[in-house]
PDB file of C-alpha atoms in Angstrom:
ATOM      1  CA  MET D   1     237.612  -9.156  72.575  1.00  0.00           C
ATOM      2  CA  ILE D   2     238.110 -12.175  74.247  1.00  0.00           C
ATOM      3  CA  PRO D   3     241.785 -13.124  75.332  1.00  0.00           C
ATOM      4  CA  PRO D   4     243.393 -15.639  73.246  1.00  0.00           C
ATOM      5  CA  GLN D   5     244.293 -18.013  76.490  1.00  0.00           C
ATOM      6  CA  VAL D   6     240.532 -17.886  77.175  1.00  0.00           C
ATOM      7  CA  ILE D   7     239.432 -19.359  74.135  1.00  0.00           C
ATOM      8  CA  PHE D   8     242.498 -21.470  73.877  1.00  0.00           C
ATOM      9  CA  ALA D   9     241.113 -22.798  77.264  1.00  0.00           C
ATOM     10  CA  LEU D  10     238.060 -23.855  77.164  1.00  0.00           C
ATOM     11  CA  ARG D  11     236.918 -27.107  75.725  1.00  0.00           C
ATOM     12  CA  LEU D  12     240.577 -28.039  74.048  1.00  0.00           C
ATOM     13  CA  ASN D  13     240.375 -31.085  73.634  1.00  0.00           C
ATOM     14  CA  GLU D  14     236.290 -31.152  72.179  1.00  0.00           C
ATOM     15  CA  ARG D  15     237.281 -28.476  69.549  1.00  0.00           C
ATOM     16  CA  ARG D  16     240.239 -30.425  68.335  1.00  0.00           C
ATOM     17  CA  THR D  17     238.394 -33.580  67.960  1.00  0.00           C
ATOM     18  CA  PHE D  18     234.984 -32.158  67.210  1.00  0.00           C
ATOM     19  CA  GLY D  19     234.677 -28.650  66.317  1.00  0.00           C
ATOM     20  CA  ASN D  20     231.285 -26.441  67.807  1.00  0.00           C
ATOM     21  CA  ARG D  21     229.455 -29.343  68.245  1.00  0.00           C
ATOM     22  CA  SER D  22     229.932 -33.012  68.695  1.00  0.00           C
ATOM     23  CA  PRO D  23     229.000 -36.360  67.463  1.00  0.00           C
ATOM     24  CA  GLN D  24     225.293 -36.324  69.270  1.00  0.00           C
ATOM     25  CA  GLY D  25     224.873 -32.513  67.989  1.00  0.00           C
ATOM     26  CA  ILE D  26     225.465 -31.045  71.247  1.00  0.00           C
ATOM     27  CA  ASP D  27     226.496 -27.422  70.646  1.00  0.00           C
ATOM     28  CA  MET D  28     229.863 -27.130  71.466  1.00  0.00           C
ATOM     29  CA  SER D  29     230.202 -23.152  71.445  1.00  0.00           C
ATOM     30  CA  ILE D  30     231.956 -21.483  73.779  1.00  0.00           C
ATOM     31  CA  ARG D  31     229.216 -20.017  76.298  1.00  0.00           C
ATOM     32  CA  VAL D  32     230.121 -16.338  76.765  1.00  0.00           C
ATOM     33  CA  SER D  33     227.895 -13.122  78.812  1.00  0.00           C
ATOM     34  CA  VAL D  34     228.359  -9.637  78.817  1.00  0.00           C
ATOM     35  CA  ILE D  35     227.406  -7.909  81.687  1.00  0.00           C
ATOM     36  CA  GLY D  36     227.436  -4.027  80.624  1.00  0.00           C
ATOM     37  CA  GLY D  37     226.880  -4.679  77.194  1.00  0.00           C
ATOM     38  CA  ALA D  38     224.393  -1.711  75.647  1.00  0.00           C
ATOM     39  CA  GLY D  39     227.623   0.817  78.013  1.00  0.00           C
ATOM     40  CA  SER D  40     230.128   2.280  75.385  1.00  0.00           C
ATOM     41  CA  TRP D  41     232.754  -0.327  75.928  1.00  0.00           C
ATOM     42  CA  GLY D  42     230.480  -2.951  76.420  1.00  0.00           C
ATOM     43  CA  GLN D  43     228.651  -3.247  73.043  1.00  0.00           C
ATOM     44  CA  HIS D  44     232.626  -4.075  71.609  1.00  0.00           C
ATOM     45  CA  TYR D  45     232.156  -7.057  73.741  1.00  0.00           C
ATOM     46  CA  VAL D  46     229.108  -8.061  72.449  1.00  0.00           C
ATOM     47  CA  ASN D  47     230.390  -7.546  69.290  1.00  0.00           C
ATOM     48  CA  ALA D  48     232.918  -9.508  69.767  1.00  0.00           C
ATOM     49  CA  VAL D  49     231.280 -12.656  71.089  1.00  0.00           C
ATOM     50  CA  VAL D  50     228.253 -12.427  68.157  1.00  0.00           C
ATOM     51  CA  GLN D  51     231.158 -12.561  65.182  1.00  0.00           C
ATOM     52  CA  HIS D  52     233.244 -14.902  67.001  1.00  0.00           C
ATOM     53  CA  PRO D  53     232.587 -18.663  65.272  1.00  0.00           C
ATOM     54  CA  GLY D  54     233.228 -20.594  67.778  1.00  0.00           C
ATOM     55  CA  CYS D  55     231.184 -18.427  70.564  1.00  0.00           C
ATOM     56  CA  SER D  56     227.337 -18.220  71.412  1.00  0.00           C
ATOM     57  CA  LEU D  57     226.185 -15.139  73.780  1.00  0.00           C
ATOM     58  CA  VAL D  58     223.520 -16.927  76.361  1.00  0.00           C
ATOM     59  CA  GLY D  59     223.518 -12.806  78.488  1.00  0.00           C
ATOM     60  CA  PHE D  60     222.962  -9.759  77.483  1.00  0.00           C
ATOM     61  CA  VAL D  61     222.694  -8.021  80.839  1.00  0.00           C
ATOM     62  CA  ASP D  62     222.041  -4.005  81.390  1.00  0.00           C
ATOM     63  CA  PRO D  63     219.627  -2.222  83.041  1.00  0.00           C
ATOM     64  CA  CYS D  64     219.250   0.485  80.281  1.00  0.00           C
ATOM     65  CA  THR D  65     216.615  -1.838  78.368  1.00  0.00           C
ATOM     66  CA  GLU D  66     215.948   0.345  75.744  1.00  0.00           C
ATOM     67  CA  ARG D  67     219.632   1.110  74.090  1.00  0.00           C
ATOM     68  CA  ARG D  68     220.183  -2.827  75.194  1.00  0.00           C
ATOM     69  CA  ASP D  69     217.095  -3.454  72.745  1.00  0.00           C
ATOM     70  CA  ASP D  70     217.745  -1.316  70.516  1.00  0.00           C
ATOM     71  CA  LEU D  71     221.704  -3.670  70.239  1.00  0.00           C
ATOM     72  CA  ALA D  72     219.726  -6.607  70.596  1.00  0.00           C
ATOM     73  CA  GLY D  73     218.126  -5.479  67.452  1.00  0.00           C
ATOM     74  CA  TYR D  74     221.592  -4.666  65.390  1.00  0.00           C
ATOM     75  CA  TYR D  75     222.980  -8.194  66.039  1.00  0.00           C
ATOM     76  CA  SER D  76     219.745 -10.484  65.781  1.00  0.00           C
ATOM     77  CA  ILE D  77     219.924 -12.113  70.155  1.00  0.00           C
ATOM     78  CA  ASP D  78     217.061 -13.964  70.373  1.00  0.00           C
ATOM     79  CA  ARG D  79     215.052 -11.711  73.453  1.00  0.00           C
ATOM     80  CA  ARG D  80     215.890 -14.863  75.338  1.00  0.00           C
ATOM     81  CA  PHE D  81     218.852 -13.903  76.439  1.00  0.00           C
ATOM     82  CA  LEU D  82     218.211 -10.703  77.102  1.00  0.00           C
ATOM     83  CA  PHE D  83     218.509  -9.514  81.308  1.00  0.00           C
ATOM     84  CA  GLU D  84     218.327  -6.364  83.724  1.00  0.00           C
ATOM     85  CA  ASP D  85     220.173  -7.811  86.195  1.00  0.00           C
ATOM     86  CA  LEU D  86     223.012 -10.364  86.494  1.00  0.00           C
ATOM     87  CA  SER D  87     220.524 -12.462  89.241  1.00  0.00           C
ATOM     88  CA  GLN D  88     217.831 -13.310  86.090  1.00  0.00           C
ATOM     89  CA  GLN D  89     220.971 -14.269  84.461  1.00  0.00           C
ATOM     90  CA  LEU D  90     222.556 -16.410  86.329  1.00  0.00           C
ATOM     91  CA  ASP D  91     218.961 -18.167  87.069  1.00  0.00           C
ATOM     92  CA  ARG D  92     219.196 -19.146  83.806  1.00  0.00           C
ATOM     93  CA  THR D  93     222.429 -20.533  82.640  1.00  0.00           C
ATOM     94  CA  THR D  94     226.003 -19.973  84.100  1.00  0.00           C
ATOM     95  CA  PRO D  95     228.503 -19.277  81.301  1.00  0.00           C
ATOM     96  CA  ASP D  96     231.719 -20.494  80.464  1.00  0.00           C
ATOM     97  CA  ILE D  97     232.643 -17.087  80.651  1.00  0.00           C
ATOM     98  CA  ALA D  98     231.348 -13.805  82.089  1.00  0.00           C
ATOM     99  CA  CYS D  99     232.671 -10.460  80.341  1.00  0.00           C
ATOM    100  CA  ILE D 100     232.206  -7.552  82.774  1.00  0.00           C
ATOM    101  CA  ALA D 101     232.032  -4.102  81.217  1.00  0.00           C
ATOM    102  CA  VAL D 102     230.760  -2.244  84.330  1.00  0.00           C
ATOM    103  CA  PRO D 103     231.334   1.389  86.302  1.00  0.00           C
ATOM    104  CA  THR D 104     234.530   0.220  88.404  1.00  0.00           C
ATOM    105  CA  ALA D 105     232.800   0.144  91.804  1.00  0.00           C
ATOM    106  CA  ARG D 106     230.240  -2.428  91.238  1.00  0.00           C
ATOM    107  CA  ASN D 107     233.328  -4.519  89.658  1.00  0.00           C
ATOM    108  CA  PRO D 108     233.177  -7.063  93.088  1.00  0.00           C
ATOM    109  CA  GLU D 109     230.061  -7.198  93.732  1.00  0.00           C
ATOM    110  CA  ILE D 110     229.156  -8.607  89.842  1.00  0.00           C
ATOM    111  CA  VAL D 111     232.194 -10.739  90.453  1.00  0.00           C
ATOM    112  CA  LEU D 112     231.548 -12.653  93.021  1.00  0.00           C
ATOM    113  CA  ALA D 113     228.236 -13.306  92.315  1.00  0.00           C
ATOM    114  CA  CYS D 114     229.205 -14.867  88.909  1.00  0.00           C
ATOM    115  CA  LEU D 115     232.209 -16.499  90.773  1.00  0.00           C
ATOM    116  CA  GLU D 116     229.439 -17.963  93.460  1.00  0.00           C
ATOM    117  CA  ALA D 117     227.559 -19.365  90.086  1.00  0.00           C
ATOM    118  CA  GLY D 118     230.386 -21.963  89.043  1.00  0.00           C
ATOM    119  CA  VAL D 119     231.727 -19.449  86.271  1.00  0.00           C
ATOM    120  CA  ARG D 120     235.523 -19.547  86.273  1.00  0.00           C
ATOM    121  CA  VAL D 121     236.408 -17.541  83.425  1.00  0.00           C
ATOM    122  CA  LEU D 122     235.537 -14.174  84.088  1.00  0.00           C
ATOM    123  CA  SER D 123     237.072 -10.774  81.248  1.00  0.00           C
ATOM    124  CA  CYS D 124     237.163  -7.670  84.131  1.00  0.00           C
ATOM    125  CA  GLU D 125     236.824  -3.964  82.594  1.00  0.00           C
ATOM    126  CA  LYS D 126     240.166  -1.738  84.448  1.00  0.00           C
ATOM    127  CA  PRO D 127     240.643  -0.855  86.761  1.00  0.00           C
ATOM    128  CA  ALA D 128     239.260  -4.070  88.340  1.00  0.00           C
ATOM    129  CA  ALA D 129     238.228  -1.766  91.749  1.00  0.00           C
ATOM    130  CA  VAL D 130     238.105   1.363  93.018  1.00  0.00           C
ATOM    131  CA  SER D 131     240.566   0.257  96.193  1.00  0.00           C
ATOM    132  CA  LEU D 132     243.197  -2.193  96.675  1.00  0.00           C
ATOM    133  CA  ALA D 133     241.405  -4.080  99.337  1.00  0.00           C
ATOM    134  CA  GLU D 134     239.341  -5.337  96.922  1.00  0.00           C
ATOM    135  CA  SER D 135     241.509  -6.183  94.201  1.00  0.00           C
ATOM    136  CA  ASP D 136     243.169  -8.354  96.197  1.00  0.00           C
ATOM    137  CA  ARG D 137     239.141  -9.776  97.462  1.00  0.00           C
ATOM    138  CA  ILE D 138     238.140 -10.221  93.355  1.00  0.00           C
ATOM    139  CA  VAL D 139     242.124 -11.936  92.697  1.00  0.00           C
ATOM    140  CA  GLU D 140     241.250 -14.657  96.214  1.00  0.00           C
ATOM    141  CA  ALA D 141     237.800 -15.348  95.137  1.00  0.00           C
ATOM    142  CA  SER D 142     238.527 -16.232  91.607  1.00  0.00           C
ATOM    143  CA  THR D 143     242.447 -17.976  93.099  1.00  0.00           C
ATOM    144  CA  HIS D 144     240.158 -19.693  95.801  1.00  0.00           C
ATOM    145  CA  ALA D 145     237.511 -20.705  93.045  1.00  0.00           C
ATOM    146  CA  GLY D 146     240.167 -21.758  90.611  1.00  0.00           C
ATOM    147  CA  ALA D 147     238.607 -19.301  88.194  1.00  0.00           C
ATOM    148  CA  ILE D 148     240.724 -17.345  85.217  1.00  0.00           C
ATOM    149  CA  ILE D 149     240.226 -13.713  85.650  1.00  0.00           C
ATOM    150  CA  GLY D 150     241.644 -11.213  83.565  1.00  0.00           C
ATOM    151  CA  VAL D 151     242.267  -7.446  84.207  1.00  0.00           C
ATOM    152  CA  GLY D 152     243.431  -5.120  81.238  1.00  0.00           C
ATOM    153  CA  SER D 153     246.543  -2.760  82.401  1.00  0.00           C
ATOM    154  CA  LEU D 154     248.333  -0.317  80.045  1.00  0.00           C
ATOM    155  CA  ILE D 155     250.997  -0.656  81.976  1.00  0.00           C
ATOM    156  CA  ALA D 156     252.043  -4.297  80.759  1.00  0.00           C
ATOM    157  CA  ASN D 157     252.126  -3.088  76.963  1.00  0.00           C
ATOM    158  CA  HIS D 158     255.780  -3.839  75.618  1.00  0.00           C
ATOM    159  CA  VAL D 159     255.763  -0.346  73.448  1.00  0.00           C
ATOM    160  CA  LEU D 160     255.080   1.865  77.213  1.00  0.00           C
ATOM    161  CA  ARG D 161     258.182  -0.194  78.646  1.00  0.00           C
ATOM    162  CA  ASP D 162     259.975   0.765  76.013  1.00  0.00           C
ATOM    163  CA  ALA D 163     259.634   3.861  76.313  1.00  0.00           C
ATOM    164  CA  GLU D 164     260.004   3.740  79.967  1.00  0.00           C
ATOM    165  CA  ARG D 165     263.696   2.343  79.031  1.00  0.00           C
ATOM    166  CA  TRP D 166     264.083   5.142  76.318  1.00  0.00           C
ATOM    167  CA  ILE D 167     263.451   8.158  78.733  1.00  0.00           C
ATOM    168  CA  ALA D 168     264.874   6.647  82.157  1.00  0.00           C
ATOM    169  CA  GLY D 169     268.184   6.216  80.061  1.00  0.00           C
ATOM    170  CA  GLY D 170     268.884   9.996  79.333  1.00  0.00           C
ATOM    171  CA  GLY D 171     266.448  10.320  75.985  1.00  0.00           C
ATOM    172  CA  LEU D 172     264.200  13.368  77.328  1.00  0.00           C
ATOM    173  CA  GLY D 173     266.799  14.617  79.353  1.00  0.00           C
ATOM    174  CA  THR D 174     264.888  15.676  82.770  1.00  0.00           C
ATOM    175  CA  ILE D 175     261.776  15.776  83.121  1.00  0.00           C
ATOM    176  CA  LYS D 176     260.550  18.581  84.961  1.00  0.00           C
ATOM    177  CA  GLN D 177     256.848  18.855  83.626  1.00  0.00           C
ATOM    178  CA  ILE D 178     253.547  16.043  82.045  1.00  0.00           C
ATOM    179  CA  SER D 179     250.690  17.407  80.998  1.00  0.00           C
ATOM    180  CA  LEU D 180     247.926  15.961  80.032  1.00  0.00           C
ATOM    181  CA  PRO D 181     245.405  17.250  77.645  1.00  0.00           C
ATOM    182  CA  GLY D 182     241.646  16.746  78.815  1.00  0.00           C
ATOM    183  CA  GLY D 183     242.429  16.649  81.858  1.00  0.00           C
ATOM    184  CA  LEU D 184     241.778  13.024  84.427  1.00  0.00           C
ATOM    185  CA  GLY D 185     237.831  12.629  82.944  1.00  0.00           C
ATOM    186  CA  ALA D 186     234.990  12.038  84.784  1.00  0.00           C
ATOM    187  CA  HIS D 187     236.134   9.434  86.988  1.00  0.00           C
ATOM    188  CA  VAL D 188     239.387   9.598  88.713  1.00  0.00           C
ATOM    189  CA  SER D 189     238.900   5.723  88.847  1.00  0.00           C
ATOM    190  CA  GLY D 190     237.677   5.118  86.034  1.00  0.00           C
ATOM    191  CA  ASP D 191     239.271   7.149  82.356  1.00  0.00           C
ATOM    192  CA  GLY D 192     241.559   8.996  84.790  1.00  0.00           C
ATOM    193  CA  ALA D 193     243.513   6.192  86.339  1.00  0.00           C
ATOM    194  CA  GLN D 194     244.424   4.781  82.267  1.00  0.00           C
ATOM    195  CA  ARG D 195     245.728   8.450  81.507  1.00  0.00           C
ATOM    196  CA  LEU D 196     247.628   8.245  85.591  1.00  0.00           C
ATOM    197  CA  SER D 197     249.273   5.534  85.031  1.00  0.00           C
ATOM    198  CA  PRO D 198     251.017   5.769  81.649  1.00  0.00           C
ATOM    199  CA  ILE D 199     252.474   8.629  83.091  1.00  0.00           C
ATOM    200  CA  ARG D 200     253.388   6.981  86.644  1.00  0.00           C
ATOM    201  CA  VAL D 201     255.432   4.742  84.195  1.00  0.00           C
ATOM    202  CA  LEU D 202     257.096   6.698  82.187  1.00  0.00           C
ATOM    203  CA  SER D 203     258.194   9.186  84.847  1.00  0.00           C
ATOM    204  CA  GLY D 204     259.199   6.231  86.962  1.00  0.00           C
ATOM    205  CA  SER D 205     257.618   8.186  90.301  1.00  0.00           C
ATOM    206  CA  GLU D 206     254.377   8.496  92.154  1.00  0.00           C
ATOM    207  CA  LEU D 207     251.676  11.035  91.952  1.00  0.00           C
ATOM    208  CA  ARG D 208     251.389  12.634  94.856  1.00  0.00           C
ATOM    209  CA  TRP D 209     248.386  14.788  94.195  1.00  0.00           C
ATOM    210  CA  ALA D 210     245.683  16.172  92.034  1.00  0.00           C
ATOM    211  CA  GLU D 211     242.992  18.790  91.084  1.00  0.00           C
ATOM    212  CA  GLY D 212     241.199  19.524  88.115  1.00  0.00           C
TER     213      GLY D 212
END
């Protein structure tokens, strides 16, 4: 879903006065592009955008054209807004928001391309990058451009933090072992990170090694 603070920030004054359309008939809806929209998670972004009355989908970017076209047909998305790669989308128009749902290793290049094209609000799936240096680069570039970028974080979940305090206070006694049913998934830097992050928080310790 698009973060509510982003919806609040964009074109707030116009929306308060005119709703989605100005007196001149100009569409004031928030223009959104979903990059990686045909993927298992990206399609949730597509659904959120097309269902939101204040948004217009101006870019559905995915190299998997067959699946992309199937989803576009399901949501009745105009074919003018279908693109195989980001450069095609940015040559056509610069969206107000770019929702990025691609393999982790591609996040930095896509974020930087969006920033260079003038996109000033970005939503990026976690983790932001495969290394801390690349994550820092994303943050620095976004700050320099004056852009807002949001990256999901399990660690910021208040329920997780409540559990952390309860365990630290002796609620479970002494933790000697933590099992992870199902393992880390296919990619440690992708799904695996989502499994490891809560363990780090709840155990109060850092990961030293992993196998499997």
